[in-house]
Coordinates of C-alpha atoms in Angstrom, one line a residue:
G1 CA -21.5 30.6 -0.3
R2 CA -24.1 28.4 -1.9
V3 CA -23.5 26.2 -4.9
D4 CA -25.9 24.0 -6.9
A5 CA -24.2 21.4 -9.1
W6 CA -25.0 18.1 -10.7
A7 CA -22.8 15.2 -9.6
P8 CA -23.1 11.6 -10.8
L9 CA -23.2 8.9 -8.1
L10 CA -21.3 5.7 -7.7
P11 CA -23.3 2.9 -9.5
Q12 CA -25.7 1.0 -7.3
A13 CA -25.6 -2.8 -7.3
N14 CA -29.0 -2.9 -8.9
S15 CA -28.4 -0.1 -11.5
D16 CA -26.9 -0.3 -14.9
S17 CA -25.7 3.3 -14.8
A18 CA -25.0 6.0 -12.2
R19 CA -27.9 8.4 -11.6
A20 CA -27.5 12.1 -10.8
H21 CA -28.7 13.8 -7.7
R22 CA -28.8 17.5 -7.1
L23 CA -26.1 18.8 -4.8
V24 CA -27.8 21.5 -2.8
G25 CA -26.1 23.9 -0.4
S26 CA -29.2 24.2 1.8
R27 CA -28.0 25.2 5.3
T28 CA -24.6 24.1 4.1
R29 CA -21.9 26.4 2.8
V30 CA -20.1 24.7 -0.1
N31 CA -17.0 26.1 -1.8
A32 CA -17.4 26.7 -5.5
A33 CA -14.2 24.8 -6.2
E34 CA -16.2 21.7 -5.6
L35 CA -17.4 21.9 -9.2
S36 CA -13.9 20.9 -10.3
D37 CA -14.2 17.7 -8.4
A38 CA -17.6 16.6 -9.9
A39 CA -18.3 15.2 -13.3
V40 CA -21.1 17.0 -15.0
G41 CA -23.6 14.6 -16.5
G42 CA -21.1 11.8 -16.2
G43 CA -19.0 13.1 -19.1
G44 CA -15.5 14.3 -19.2
G45 CA -12.7 13.3 -16.8
G46 CA -14.5 14.2 -13.6
V47 CA -14.7 12.2 -10.5
L48 CA -17.8 10.2 -9.6
L49 CA -19.2 11.2 -6.2
S50 CA -21.1 9.0 -3.8
R51 CA -24.7 9.6 -2.9
S52 CA -23.5 11.4 0.2
G53 CA -21.2 13.6 -1.9
H54 CA -17.7 12.3 -1.3
N55 CA -15.0 11.1 -3.6
H56 CA -14.6 7.5 -2.5
E57 CA -11.2 6.9 -4.2
A58 CA -9.8 9.9 -2.2
W59 CA -11.4 8.5 0.9
K60 CA -9.6 5.2 0.5
N61 CA -6.3 7.0 -0.2
G62 CA -6.5 8.6 3.2
Y63 CA -5.1 5.5 4.8
T64 CA -1.6 6.3 3.6
S65 CA 1.0 6.3 6.4
C66 CA 2.7 9.4 7.7
S67 CA 6.3 9.0 6.8
V68 CA 7.7 12.1 8.6
E69 CA 8.1 13.1 12.3
I70 CA 8.6 16.8 12.7
P71 CA 10.3 18.1 15.9
P72 CA 8.8 21.2 17.5
T73 CA 8.5 23.8 14.7
V74 CA 6.9 27.3 14.7
I75 CA 4.2 28.2 12.2
D76 CA 2.6 31.7 11.8
I77 CA -1.2 32.0 12.1
P78 CA -1.9 35.7 11.4
D79 CA -5.7 35.2 11.2
L80 CA -6.0 33.8 14.7
P81 CA -8.8 35.7 16.6
N82 CA -7.7 37.7 19.5
D83 CA -10.1 35.9 21.9
F84 CA -8.8 32.5 21.0
P85 CA -7.5 30.9 24.2
C86 CA -3.8 30.0 24.8
G87 CA -3.4 26.2 25.0
T88 CA -2.3 23.0 23.3
Y89 CA -4.4 20.9 21.0
Y90 CA -3.3 17.2 21.1
R91 CA -4.8 14.5 18.9
N92 CA -4.1 10.8 18.6
G93 CA -4.7 8.5 15.8
H94 CA -3.6 5.6 13.6
A95 CA -0.9 6.8 11.2
C96 CA 1.2 3.8 10.0
F97 CA -0.7 1.1 8.1
E98 CA 2.0 -1.3 7.1
S99 CA 5.1 -3.0 8.6
P100 CA 8.7 -2.4 7.4
D101 CA 8.5 -5.6 5.3
G102 CA 5.2 -4.6 3.7
I103 CA 2.6 -6.5 5.9
R104 CA -0.5 -4.2 5.6
C105 CA -2.8 -3.6 8.4
R106 CA -6.0 -5.6 8.1
H107 CA -7.9 -2.7 9.7
M108 CA -7.1 0.9 10.3
F109 CA -7.6 0.4 14.0
D110 CA -4.5 -1.8 14.1
G111 CA -2.3 1.1 12.8
D112 CA 0.4 2.5 15.0
G113 CA -0.6 5.5 17.1
M114 CA 0.8 9.0 16.3
V115 CA 0.2 12.0 18.5
V116 CA 0.0 15.4 16.8
A117 CA 0.3 18.6 18.9
V118 CA -0.1 22.3 18.2
S119 CA 0.5 24.8 21.0
I120 CA -1.3 28.0 20.1
D121 CA 0.0 31.4 21.3
P122 CA -2.6 34.1 20.6
E123 CA -0.2 36.9 21.6
S124 CA 2.4 36.1 19.0
K125 CA -0.1 34.6 16.6
Q126 CA 2.0 31.5 16.2
L127 CA 1.7 27.8 16.9
L128 CA 4.2 25.1 17.8
F129 CA 3.7 22.0 15.7
R130 CA 5.2 18.5 16.3
N131 CA 4.1 14.9 15.6
R132 CA 5.6 11.7 16.8
F133 CA 4.7 8.0 16.8
V134 CA 4.2 6.5 20.3
R135 CA 7.2 4.2 21.0
T136 CA 5.3 1.2 22.1
D137 CA 7.2 -2.1 22.5
G138 CA 5.5 -3.4 19.4
Y139 CA 6.4 -0.3 17.3
V140 CA 10.0 -0.4 18.4
A141 CA 10.3 -4.2 17.8
D142 CA 8.8 -3.8 14.3
K143 CA 11.4 -1.1 13.4
L144 CA 14.4 -3.0 14.9
E145 CA 13.5 -6.3 13.3
G146 CA 12.2 -4.9 10.1
K147 CA 8.9 -6.8 10.1
S148 CA 5.5 -7.2 11.8
T149 CA 6.3 -8.7 15.2
R150 CA 2.9 -8.5 16.9
P151 CA -0.6 -9.4 15.7
G152 CA -3.3 -6.8 15.7
I153 CA -6.5 -7.3 17.5
F154 CA -8.5 -6.5 14.3
G155 CA -6.7 -9.1 12.2
T156 CA -3.3 -7.7 11.2
K157 CA -0.8 -10.6 11.0
V158 CA 2.8 -11.0 12.0
S159 CA 5.4 -11.7 9.3
G160 CA 6.4 -15.2 8.5
G161 CA 3.2 -16.9 7.3
F162 CA 0.7 -19.3 8.8
F163 CA 2.8 -21.0 11.5
N164 CA 4.1 -17.7 12.9
N165 CA 0.5 -16.6 13.5
L166 CA -0.6 -19.7 15.4
F167 CA -1.7 -19.1 19.0
R168 CA -0.5 -15.5 18.9
L169 CA -2.4 -13.6 21.6
D170 CA 0.3 -11.0 22.3
F171 CA -1.6 -8.3 20.6
K172 CA 0.2 -5.0 19.9
N173 CA -0.8 -2.1 22.1
V174 CA -1.0 0.5 19.3
A175 CA -1.7 3.5 21.6
N176 CA -3.7 5.1 18.9
T177 CA -7.1 6.2 20.2
H178 CA -7.0 9.1 22.6
V179 CA -4.9 11.4 24.8
L180 CA -5.3 12.6 28.4
Y181 CA -3.5 15.6 29.9
R182 CA -3.4 15.4 33.7
N183 CA -1.0 16.5 36.4
D184 CA 1.5 17.8 33.8
R185 CA 1.6 14.4 32.1
L186 CA 0.3 13.4 28.7
Y187 CA -1.1 9.9 28.3
A188 CA -1.6 8.1 25.0
L189 CA -4.5 5.7 25.3
W190 CA -5.7 2.4 23.7
E191 CA -8.5 0.5 25.2
G192 CA -6.8 -2.9 25.0
G193 CA -3.9 -2.2 27.3
W194 CA -2.0 0.3 29.5
P195 CA -1.5 4.0 28.7
F196 CA 1.8 5.4 27.7
I197 CA 3.2 8.6 29.3
L198 CA 4.5 11.2 26.8
D199 CA 6.5 14.4 27.3
P200 CA 3.9 17.2 26.7
L201 CA 6.5 19.1 24.6
T202 CA 8.6 16.6 22.7
L203 CA 6.0 13.7 22.7
E204 CA 8.7 11.3 23.7
N205 CA 8.0 8.3 25.9
D206 CA 10.2 6.0 28.0
V207 CA 9.9 2.8 26.2
E208 CA 13.0 1.4 27.9
N209 CA 11.6 1.5 31.4
E210 CA 7.9 1.2 30.5
P211 CA 7.8 -0.9 27.3
A212 CA 4.2 -2.0 27.9
G213 CA 3.0 1.3 29.1
H214 CA 2.3 2.8 32.6
N215 CA 0.3 0.9 35.2
L216 CA -0.9 4.0 37.0
H217 CA 1.3 3.3 40.0
G218 CA 0.1 -0.2 40.5
L219 CA -3.6 0.4 39.9
L220 CA -3.6 -1.7 36.7
S221 CA -2.8 -5.4 36.9
K222 CA -1.0 -7.2 34.1
D223 CA -4.2 -8.2 32.3
Q224 CA -6.2 -5.0 33.1
N225 CA -6.9 -2.6 30.3
F226 CA -7.6 1.1 30.7
A227 CA -10.3 2.4 28.3
A228 CA -9.6 5.2 25.8
H229 CA -12.9 7.0 26.4
Y230 CA -12.7 8.6 29.8
R231 CA -15.1 11.4 30.9
Y232 CA -14.6 14.7 32.7
D233 CA -17.0 15.4 35.5
A234 CA -18.1 19.0 35.4
N235 CA -20.2 18.4 38.5
S236 CA -17.1 17.9 40.7
N237 CA -13.8 19.6 40.5
G238 CA -13.1 18.2 37.1
N239 CA -12.4 14.6 38.1
V240 CA -11.7 12.1 35.4
V241 CA -13.9 9.0 35.2
N242 CA -12.8 5.8 33.3
F243 CA -13.4 2.1 33.1
G244 CA -11.7 -1.2 32.1
V245 CA -13.2 -4.3 30.6
Q246 CA -12.4 -7.9 31.3
L247 CA -14.1 -10.7 29.4
D248 CA -14.2 -14.2 30.9
P249 CA -14.5 -16.6 27.9
A250 CA -15.2 -19.6 30.2
S251 CA -18.2 -18.1 31.9
G252 CA -19.2 -15.8 29.1
D253 CA -19.5 -12.9 31.6
T254 CA -18.1 -9.4 31.3
K255 CA -16.6 -7.5 34.2
V256 CA -16.3 -3.7 34.1
V257 CA -14.1 -1.9 36.6
L258 CA -14.8 1.8 37.4
W259 CA -12.3 4.4 38.4
E260 CA -12.4 8.1 39.3
F261 CA -9.2 10.3 39.5
D262 CA -8.6 13.7 41.0
D263 CA -6.5 16.4 39.5
K264 CA -3.3 14.6 40.6
M265 CA -4.4 11.5 38.7
Q266 CA -4.9 9.7 42.0
S267 CA -7.8 7.3 42.4
I268 CA -10.4 8.6 44.8
R269 CA -11.0 5.1 46.2
S270 CA -8.7 2.4 47.3
D271 CA -11.2 -0.5 46.9
E272 CA -12.3 -2.0 43.6
V273 CA -15.7 -0.9 42.2
S274 CA -17.0 -3.1 39.4
F275 CA -20.1 -4.7 38.0
V276 CA -20.6 -7.9 36.1
F277 CA -23.2 -8.8 33.4
S278 CA -23.9 -12.0 31.4
G279 CA -22.6 -12.0 27.8
A280 CA -19.7 -10.4 26.0
G281 CA -19.5 -6.6 26.2
V282 CA -18.2 -4.5 23.4
I283 CA -17.6 -1.2 25.3
H284 CA -15.8 1.5 23.4
D285 CA -17.4 4.5 25.1
F286 CA -19.6 5.4 28.0
C287 CA -20.9 8.6 29.7
I288 CA -21.7 9.9 33.1
S289 CA -24.4 12.1 34.7
E290 CA -24.3 13.6 38.2
N291 CA -25.4 10.3 39.8
W292 CA -24.8 7.6 37.2
H293 CA -22.3 5.8 35.1
V294 CA -24.1 5.0 31.8
F295 CA -23.3 2.0 29.5
V296 CA -25.4 0.9 26.6
M297 CA -24.8 -2.5 24.9
P298 CA -26.4 -4.7 22.3
P299 CA -26.6 -8.5 23.2
A300 CA -23.5 -10.4 22.3
S301 CA -21.6 -13.6 23.2
V302 CA -18.4 -15.4 22.5
D303 CA -18.4 -17.2 19.2
Q304 CA -16.5 -20.4 19.9
K305 CA -15.8 -21.1 16.2
K306 CA -14.4 -17.7 15.6
A307 CA -12.4 -18.0 18.8
I308 CA -10.7 -21.1 17.5
L309 CA -10.0 -19.4 14.1
G310 CA -8.6 -16.5 16.1
L311 CA -6.2 -18.8 18.0
L312 CA -5.1 -20.2 14.6
G313 CA -4.4 -16.8 13.3
Q314 CA -7.2 -17.1 10.7
A315 CA -9.7 -14.5 12.0
P316 CA -9.5 -11.2 13.7
F317 CA -9.7 -11.6 17.5
A318 CA -12.1 -8.7 17.6
E319 CA -14.5 -11.0 15.6
V320 CA -14.6 -13.5 18.5
I321 CA -17.5 -11.5 19.9
G322 CA -20.7 -12.4 18.0
F323 CA -23.6 -10.1 18.0
D324 CA -27.2 -11.3 18.0
R325 CA -28.4 -10.0 14.6
E326 CA -32.0 -11.0 15.4
A327 CA -32.2 -9.1 18.7
T328 CA -34.8 -6.4 19.1
E329 CA -33.4 -4.8 22.3
S330 CA -30.2 -3.4 23.7
T331 CA -29.5 -2.9 27.4
V332 CA -28.8 0.2 29.4
Y333 CA -26.8 -0.3 32.6
L334 CA -26.9 2.5 35.2
I335 CA -24.3 2.2 37.9
P336 CA -24.2 4.7 40.8
R337 CA -21.3 7.1 40.8
L338 CA -18.4 6.1 43.1
N339 CA -19.2 8.7 45.8
L340 CA -22.6 7.1 46.2
L341 CA -21.4 3.6 46.9
E342 CA -20.3 2.5 50.4
S343 CA -16.7 1.5 50.8
R344 CA -15.8 -2.1 50.1
T345 CA -19.4 -3.1 49.2
A346 CA -19.3 -2.6 45.4
T347 CA -17.0 -5.2 44.0
E348 CA -18.5 -7.3 41.1
M349 CA -22.0 -6.1 41.6
R350 CA -24.0 -8.4 39.4
A351 CA -26.5 -6.9 37.0
G352 CA -30.0 -8.4 37.5
E353 CA -29.2 -9.4 41.1
D354 CA -27.7 -6.3 42.8
E355 CA -30.4 -3.6 42.9
R356 CA -27.9 -0.8 42.8
V357 CA -27.2 -1.7 39.1
K358 CA -30.2 -0.6 37.1
V359 CA -30.9 -2.7 34.0
I360 CA -33.3 -1.2 31.4
K361 CA -34.2 -2.6 28.0
V362 CA -34.4 -0.2 25.0
P363 CA -34.9 -0.6 21.3
Y364 CA -32.0 -2.3 19.6
H365 CA -29.1 -0.1 18.5
F366 CA -25.3 0.2 18.8
S367 CA -23.8 3.3 20.2
F368 CA -20.1 3.7 19.3
H369 CA -19.7 7.2 20.7
F370 CA -21.7 9.3 23.3
A371 CA -22.0 13.0 23.3
N372 CA -23.1 13.4 26.9
A373 CA -25.6 12.4 29.6
F374 CA -27.4 14.5 32.2
E375 CA -30.4 14.3 34.5
D376 CA -33.6 16.3 34.2
E377 CA -35.7 17.7 37.0
A378 CA -37.7 14.5 37.3
G379 CA -34.5 12.4 37.7
N380 CA -34.6 10.9 34.2
V381 CA -31.3 10.2 32.6
I382 CA -30.9 11.9 29.2
I383 CA -28.4 10.2 26.9
D384 CA -27.2 11.7 23.6
S385 CA -25.2 9.4 21.3
V386 CA -24.4 8.6 17.7
L387 CA -25.8 5.2 16.9
S388 CA -26.7 2.7 14.1
D389 CA -29.1 -0.2 13.7
S390 CA -26.3 -2.7 13.4
V391 CA -22.8 -3.3 14.5
D392 CA -20.4 -2.8 11.5
L393 CA -16.8 -2.9 12.6
G394 CA -15.5 -4.2 9.3
V395 CA -13.9 -7.4 10.7
D396 CA -16.0 -9.7 8.6
M397 CA -15.0 -8.3 5.2
D398 CA -12.7 -9.7 2.6
P399 CA -9.5 -10.7 4.5
S400 CA -7.3 -10.5 1.4
M401 CA -7.2 -6.7 1.6
P402 CA -7.4 -3.9 4.1
V403 CA -10.9 -3.0 5.3
W404 CA -10.8 0.5 3.7
E405 CA -10.3 -1.2 0.3
A406 CA -12.9 -3.9 0.9
V407 CA -15.7 -1.8 2.3
D408 CA -18.8 -0.9 0.4
L409 CA -20.4 1.9 2.4
D410 CA -23.8 1.1 0.8
E411 CA -23.7 -2.2 2.7
L412 CA -23.3 -0.5 6.1
S413 CA -26.0 1.0 8.3
P414 CA -26.1 4.8 8.4
G415 CA -25.5 6.6 11.6
R416 CA -27.8 9.1 13.4
Y417 CA -27.8 11.3 16.5
D418 CA -30.4 10.2 19.0
R419 CA -31.6 11.4 22.4
L420 CA -32.6 8.5 24.7
T421 CA -34.6 9.3 27.9
I422 CA -34.4 6.7 30.7
D423 CA -36.3 6.5 33.9
P424 CA -34.0 4.8 36.4
T425 CA -36.9 3.5 38.4
G426 CA -38.2 1.7 35.3
T427 CA -41.7 3.1 35.8
A428 CA -41.8 5.1 32.5
A429 CA -40.9 3.5 29.2
P430 CA -37.7 4.7 27.5
R431 CA -38.1 7.3 24.8
M432 CA -35.9 7.8 21.7
K433 CA -35.8 10.8 19.4
T434 CA -33.6 11.3 16.3
L435 CA -32.0 14.8 16.1
S436 CA -29.8 14.3 13.0
N437 CA -29.6 11.8 10.2
R438 CA -26.6 13.3 8.4
E439 CA -24.2 10.6 9.3
P440 CA -23.0 12.2 12.5
E441 CA -19.9 10.8 14.3
F442 CA -17.3 11.9 16.9
P443 CA -19.7 14.0 19.0
T444 CA -18.3 16.6 21.3
I445 CA -19.5 19.3 23.7
P446 CA -17.8 21.9 25.9
R447 CA -15.9 20.1 28.7
A448 CA -17.5 22.4 31.3
L449 CA -20.9 20.8 30.5
S450 CA -19.8 17.1 30.7
G451 CA -22.5 15.4 32.8
K452 CA -24.6 18.5 32.7
R453 CA -27.5 19.7 30.5
H454 CA -26.3 20.9 27.1
R455 CA -28.0 22.3 24.1
F456 CA -25.4 22.1 21.3
S457 CA -23.4 19.1 20.1
Y458 CA -20.7 19.2 17.5
T459 CA -20.1 16.3 15.2
V460 CA -18.6 15.4 11.8
G461 CA -21.2 14.5 9.2
A462 CA -21.7 13.6 5.5
H463 CA -20.8 16.1 2.8
R464 CA -24.5 16.6 2.2
D465 CA -27.9 15.3 3.2
Y466 CA -28.9 12.0 1.5
E467 CA -31.4 9.2 1.7
P468 CA -30.5 5.7 2.6
L469 CA -31.2 2.8 0.2
Q470 CA -34.6 1.0 0.3
N471 CA -33.1 -1.6 2.6
G472 CA -32.1 1.0 5.1
K473 CA -28.4 0.7 4.4
G474 CA -26.0 3.3 3.0
K475 CA -23.4 5.1 5.0
G476 CA -21.8 8.5 4.3
A477 CA -18.2 9.7 5.0
N478 CA -17.1 12.5 7.3
G479 CA -16.9 15.5 5.0
A480 CA -18.7 18.2 7.0
I481 CA -18.9 19.7 10.5
L482 CA -22.4 19.7 12.1
K483 CA -23.7 21.9 14.9
I484 CA -26.7 20.0 16.3
D485 CA -29.2 22.1 18.2
T486 CA -30.8 19.5 20.5
A487 CA -33.5 22.0 21.6
Y488 CA -34.5 23.1 18.1
P489 CA -33.1 20.5 15.6
D490 CA -34.4 22.5 12.6
K491 CA -31.9 25.2 13.6
S492 CA -29.0 22.8 13.3
S493 CA -26.3 23.9 10.8
A494 CA -23.4 22.5 8.8
Y495 CA -20.3 23.4 6.9
A496 CA -19.2 21.0 4.1
F497 CA -15.7 20.6 2.7
L498 CA -14.8 19.5 -0.8
P499 CA -15.6 15.9 -1.9
H500 CA -11.9 14.9 -1.6
E501 CA -11.6 16.6 1.8
F502 CA -12.5 14.9 5.1
V503 CA -12.6 16.1 8.6
G504 CA -11.9 14.6 12.0
E505 CA -13.3 15.0 15.5
Q506 CA -13.5 18.7 16.6
V507 CA -12.5 20.0 20.0
F508 CA -14.4 22.9 21.6
C509 CA -12.3 25.8 23.0
P510 CA -14.2 28.5 25.0
K511 CA -13.4 32.1 24.0
V512 CA -11.3 34.1 26.4
G513 CA -13.5 35.3 29.3
A514 CA -16.5 33.2 28.3
D515 CA -18.3 31.0 30.8
V516 CA -20.0 28.4 28.6
S517 CA -21.8 26.9 31.6
L518 CA -24.0 30.1 31.8
S519 CA -27.3 30.1 29.9
G520 CA -26.9 31.7 26.5
N521 CA -23.1 31.3 26.5
E522 CA -22.9 27.7 25.6
D523 CA -21.6 28.2 22.1
S524 CA -19.3 31.0 22.9
G525 CA -16.2 29.3 21.5
Y526 CA -14.2 27.8 18.7
L527 CA -13.9 24.4 17.1
V528 CA -10.4 23.1 16.3
T529 CA -9.7 20.1 14.0
Y530 CA -7.8 18.9 11.0
V531 CA -9.0 18.6 7.4
E532 CA -7.4 16.0 5.2
N533 CA -7.1 16.5 1.5
R534 CA -6.9 12.8 0.8
R535 CA -6.5 13.2 -2.9
D536 CA -3.3 15.2 -2.6
L537 CA -2.3 13.9 0.9
T538 CA -2.1 17.3 2.6
T539 CA -3.5 18.3 6.0
D540 CA -4.7 21.7 7.3
L541 CA -5.5 22.9 10.8
V542 CA -8.9 24.7 10.8
I543 CA -10.6 26.8 13.4
F544 CA -14.4 27.7 13.3
D545 CA -16.2 30.4 15.3
V546 CA -19.4 28.7 16.3
E547 CA -21.0 31.4 18.4
G548 CA -24.5 32.3 17.3
E549 CA -27.0 30.8 14.9
N550 CA -25.6 29.8 11.5
S551 CA -22.1 31.0 12.5
L552 CA -20.7 27.6 11.5
E553 CA -21.8 28.2 7.9
N554 CA -19.4 31.1 7.6
G555 CA -16.6 28.7 7.3
P556 CA -13.2 28.5 9.1
V557 CA -11.7 31.7 10.5
V558 CA -8.3 30.0 10.3
R559 CA -7.0 27.5 7.8
V560 CA -3.3 26.7 8.1
P561 CA -1.4 24.1 6.1
M562 CA 0.5 21.6 8.3
P563 CA 4.1 20.7 7.4
T564 CA 3.3 17.0 6.8
W565 CA 0.5 14.6 5.8
I566 CA -1.5 13.7 8.9
P567 CA -3.8 10.6 8.3
P568 CA -7.3 10.4 9.6
G569 CA -7.1 10.5 13.4
L570 CA -9.4 9.6 16.3
H571 CA -9.7 11.6 19.5
G572 CA -8.1 14.7 21.0
I573 CA -8.2 17.4 23.7
F574 CA -7.4 21.0 24.2
A575 CA -5.2 21.6 27.2
E576 CA -6.2 25.2 28.0
G577 CA -3.4 27.3 29.3
L578 CA -0.6 24.8 28.4
S579 CA 2.0 26.8 26.4
F580 CA 5.7 26.7 25.7
D581 CA 8.3 29.3 24.9
L582 CA 8.5 29.4 21.1
S583 CA 11.6 31.5 20.9
G584 CA 14.0 28.5 20.8
F585 CA 12.4 26.6 17.9
P586 CA 12.9 27.0 14.2
N587 CA 10.2 28.6 12.1
I588 CA 8.6 26.6 9.3
E589 CA 10.1 29.1 6.8
Q590 CA 13.5 28.1 8.1

């Protein structure tokens, strides 16, 4: 399973020719077929690989739209392990990158959301596949009118030129970020608006009666959004915790509303719980521990010049928030969990004035995604996240082309997986420790450990270990799966795919009969995800057994071709126990 090969690199800005670095399979299983993807010594017709080991032309090609929706269809999976749980794997993601009249998305995050579902039946060793675009009002209008009818918050324009883009703030809810299965309902989420309710089997939604999404039975006001990164609370009966963000451009303040829902998707409180802080908040994700909501933010403010350009349709509205590039500190906000706050006393708690909101300064960083948070015996809050030293959202790149074509990964800050220890009393100084430098992203842990102490975290990572440039820049692409051992980082392991193959966020599925909350059982499960062959535009479902040291390096125990190209996605879930009768649906061979 180990391959050593020589692969040339993409030329550096300060080099006349590409240099060769040794591709080593140390603690990483690499398929021998990788040799066919790498040029040897720069000669022949091979493909140049990046420093991190990926084929960048293939990477860019991945942002090709999915052109086919497939109704529920049965696929055989004869290699499925007997102890794989019955359930349905749902994943959401951007999957259409141009309008009917050819207006291309400025950023992949503006792409229309498509939910992919596979219901896995271990008894018959079959799965039920289907994929469908969420019928948001913007998606439907685009199709009916044959053009781009709504601007994207990351800079995608409407059809018709300059004047049609003036003062357009009716941003399209693309419903492309995450899914939530609760109370027999499937929700498609996007952090800039309301969720859409989908049928768990057909993935259809009622766009006629809920064109802008679902307001959670009146909980959400017209201008209130519902974040895409909710959290399960393993310390309760599995409640779901989420938030919504409201920026006041006039005052420059940010308000964050907090909610917690029971198993019926009913809010556990009737009063509003919220906190306010000065500055503009870019909050994509958060985490919870037993007693705290945890938010981490770099300093930012509204850029008035960019705001004017945004109103004129000449800049992405996401670029209106300007980050302080000279800052040396970020801020951690700890807000008590809802059950710890007295009724009707916790509306707009102001950070820095209300002592219930803890404000703690930490070394500057930007955390796009969190793995988990928990509290140790001393009451410290332990926060695991993937982070970088700067905020690189791609909105400030060449506006004449999509960001995936304009980007130079060597100009971006690499990511890492860090553990941050916070003393809520402020007595002890914060401590940060890096556990992985292999470009980790999309961290996940078993749901049964959310808000509790965990040992293992699963992320995507670069195809191979690599060193950043001398200026600290140089980002890799997601071509491997990492199992990060937070207790013994040197025991972390990885599995790398081919240079033209890329992998998305994994979902952890406990083995039948396994209680992963028990000591020694935490990794008793499987990882499920999709692998994209972006060179040939094919997608496979893969399943890894991750129980035991180095088990990930054995490679997937299941790899099944999907019936259509599925572009790079974002976030997903495994709804354990959710199954459907497969007898009434056609088999893929039919």
